[in-house]
């Protein structure tokens, strides 16, 4: 059980490190956010299995993270259509 907790913490920290260091392309930032969401989902599954609860809340969390991913991809497509690339610094209304 301890190995799963260590793996979940390592996944979260590596996702946060990639998100903070690779801020040039929007696609890389969205992929690192999805990786963080997967590690949080894994952490919720560990927590719920440790306490012997139902996994219904994890399905709600997974549904919301899929909706968040679809929204991020739609922003990416809109940005590429309007600006021609996915560089964050060319999108002047964000920064």
PDB file of C-alpha atoms in Angstrom, residues 5-87:
ATOM      1  CA  UNK A   5       1.091   6.255  -2.097  1.00  0.00           C
ATOM      2  CA  UNK A   6       4.708   6.947  -3.024  1.00  0.00           C
ATOM      3  CA  UNK A   7       3.898   6.396  -6.692  1.00  0.00           C
ATOM      4  CA  UNK A   8       0.937   8.779  -6.490  1.00  0.00           C
ATOM      5  CA  UNK A   9       3.030  11.501  -4.836  1.00  0.00           C
ATOM      6  CA  UNK A  10       5.790  11.026  -7.414  1.00  0.00           C
ATOM      7  CA  UNK A  11       3.273  11.285 -10.264  1.00  0.00           C
ATOM      8  CA  UNK A  12       1.773  14.474  -8.811  1.00  0.00           C
ATOM      9  CA  UNK A  13       5.145  16.117  -8.256  1.00  0.00           C
ATOM     10  CA  UNK A  14       6.460  15.195 -11.694  1.00  0.00           C
ATOM     11  CA  UNK A  15       3.300  16.560 -13.323  1.00  0.00           C
ATOM     12  CA  UNK A  16       3.624  19.816 -11.398  1.00  0.00           C
ATOM     13  CA  UNK A  17       7.301  20.065 -12.304  1.00  0.00           C
ATOM     14  CA  UNK A  18       6.559  19.648 -16.026  1.00  0.00           C
ATOM     15  CA  UNK A  19       3.694  22.138 -15.792  1.00  0.00           C
ATOM     16  CA  UNK A  20       5.881  24.781 -14.184  1.00  0.00           C
ATOM     17  CA  UNK A  21       8.953  24.252 -16.355  1.00  0.00           C
ATOM     18  CA  UNK A  22       7.470  23.689 -19.835  1.00  0.00           C
ATOM     19  CA  UNK A  23       5.317  26.760 -20.343  1.00  0.00           C
ATOM     20  CA  UNK A  24       6.054  27.377 -24.019  1.00  0.00           C
ATOM     21  CA  UNK A  25       3.322  25.309 -25.704  1.00  0.00           C
ATOM     22  CA  UNK A  26      -0.275  25.077 -24.579  1.00  0.00           C
ATOM     23  CA  UNK A  27      -0.482  21.403 -25.577  1.00  0.00           C
ATOM     24  CA  UNK A  28       2.329  20.410 -23.208  1.00  0.00           C
ATOM     25  CA  UNK A  29       0.687  22.365 -20.404  1.00  0.00           C
ATOM     26  CA  UNK A  30      -2.645  20.635 -21.033  1.00  0.00           C
ATOM     27  CA  UNK A  31      -0.996  17.209 -21.108  1.00  0.00           C
ATOM     28  CA  UNK A  32       0.752  17.868 -17.800  1.00  0.00           C
ATOM     29  CA  UNK A  33      -2.567  19.002 -16.277  1.00  0.00           C
ATOM     30  CA  UNK A  34      -4.168  15.758 -17.458  1.00  0.00           C
ATOM     31  CA  UNK A  35      -1.285  13.812 -15.918  1.00  0.00           C
ATOM     32  CA  UNK A  36      -1.894  15.597 -12.616  1.00  0.00           C
ATOM     33  CA  UNK A  37      -5.587  14.727 -12.865  1.00  0.00           C
ATOM     34  CA  UNK A  38      -4.737  11.050 -13.460  1.00  0.00           C
ATOM     35  CA  UNK A  39      -2.469  11.038 -10.421  1.00  0.00           C
ATOM     36  CA  UNK A  40      -5.218  12.641  -8.319  1.00  0.00           C
ATOM     37  CA  UNK A  41      -7.656  10.015  -9.587  1.00  0.00           C
ATOM     38  CA  UNK A  42      -5.178   7.307  -8.610  1.00  0.00           C
ATOM     39  CA  UNK A  43      -4.824   8.929  -5.188  1.00  0.00           C
ATOM     40  CA  UNK A  44      -8.611   8.980  -4.705  1.00  0.00           C
ATOM     41  CA  UNK A  45      -8.802   5.290  -5.648  1.00  0.00           C
ATOM     42  CA  UNK A  46      -6.103   4.461  -3.103  1.00  0.00           C
ATOM     43  CA  UNK A  47      -7.874   6.464  -0.422  1.00  0.00           C
ATOM     44  CA  UNK A  48     -11.279   4.927  -1.111  1.00  0.00           C
ATOM     45  CA  UNK A  49      -9.911   1.390  -1.231  1.00  0.00           C
ATOM     46  CA  UNK A  50      -7.999   1.941   2.014  1.00  0.00           C
ATOM     47  CA  UNK A  51     -11.191   2.989   3.798  1.00  0.00           C
ATOM     48  CA  UNK A  52     -13.315   0.329   2.028  1.00  0.00           C
ATOM     49  CA  UNK A  53     -15.723   2.883   0.565  1.00  0.00           C
ATOM     50  CA  UNK A  54     -17.633   2.777  -2.691  1.00  0.00           C
ATOM     51  CA  UNK A  55     -15.971   4.048  -5.866  1.00  0.00           C
ATOM     52  CA  UNK A  56     -18.913   6.193  -6.964  1.00  0.00           C
ATOM     53  CA  UNK A  57     -17.151   9.480  -6.184  1.00  0.00           C
ATOM     54  CA  UNK A  58     -14.189   8.441  -8.302  1.00  0.00           C
ATOM     55  CA  UNK A  59     -16.489   8.046 -11.319  1.00  0.00           C
ATOM     56  CA  UNK A  60     -17.827  11.572 -10.784  1.00  0.00           C
ATOM     57  CA  UNK A  61     -14.253  12.866 -10.537  1.00  0.00           C
ATOM     58  CA  UNK A  62     -13.291  11.009 -13.709  1.00  0.00           C
ATOM     59  CA  UNK A  63     -16.291  12.487 -15.548  1.00  0.00           C
ATOM     60  CA  UNK A  64     -15.362  16.027 -14.490  1.00  0.00           C
ATOM     61  CA  UNK A  65     -11.740  15.529 -15.527  1.00  0.00           C
ATOM     62  CA  UNK A  66     -12.875  14.335 -18.979  1.00  0.00           C
ATOM     63  CA  UNK A  67     -15.010  17.460 -19.307  1.00  0.00           C
ATOM     64  CA  UNK A  68     -12.015  19.565 -18.301  1.00  0.00           C
ATOM     65  CA  UNK A  69      -9.878  17.854 -20.940  1.00  0.00           C
ATOM     66  CA  UNK A  70     -12.470  18.472 -23.650  1.00  0.00           C
ATOM     67  CA  UNK A  71     -12.666  22.132 -22.672  1.00  0.00           C
ATOM     68  CA  UNK A  72      -8.874  22.436 -22.811  1.00  0.00           C
ATOM     69  CA  UNK A  73      -8.741  20.849 -26.253  1.00  0.00           C
ATOM     70  CA  UNK A  74     -11.427  23.218 -27.525  1.00  0.00           C
ATOM     71  CA  UNK A  75      -9.398  26.189 -26.254  1.00  0.00           C
ATOM     72  CA  UNK A  76      -6.338  24.727 -27.990  1.00  0.00           C
ATOM     73  CA  UNK A  77      -8.195  24.347 -31.306  1.00  0.00           C
ATOM     74  CA  UNK A  78      -9.568  27.882 -31.016  1.00  0.00           C
ATOM     75  CA  UNK A  79      -6.115  29.274 -30.277  1.00  0.00           C
ATOM     76  CA  UNK A  80      -4.549  27.463 -33.245  1.00  0.00           C
ATOM     77  CA  UNK A  81      -7.311  28.658 -35.567  1.00  0.00           C
ATOM     78  CA  UNK A  82      -7.014  32.290 -34.513  1.00  0.00           C
ATOM     79  CA  UNK A  83      -3.246  32.607 -34.006  1.00  0.00           C
ATOM     80  CA  UNK A  84      -1.785  29.791 -36.107  1.00  0.00           C
ATOM     81  CA  UNK A  85       0.268  28.173 -33.332  1.00  0.00           C
ATOM     82  CA  UNK A  86       0.014  27.129 -29.702  1.00  0.00           C
ATOM     83  CA  UNK A  87       2.748  29.314 -28.240  1.00  0.00           C
TER      84      UNK A  87
END
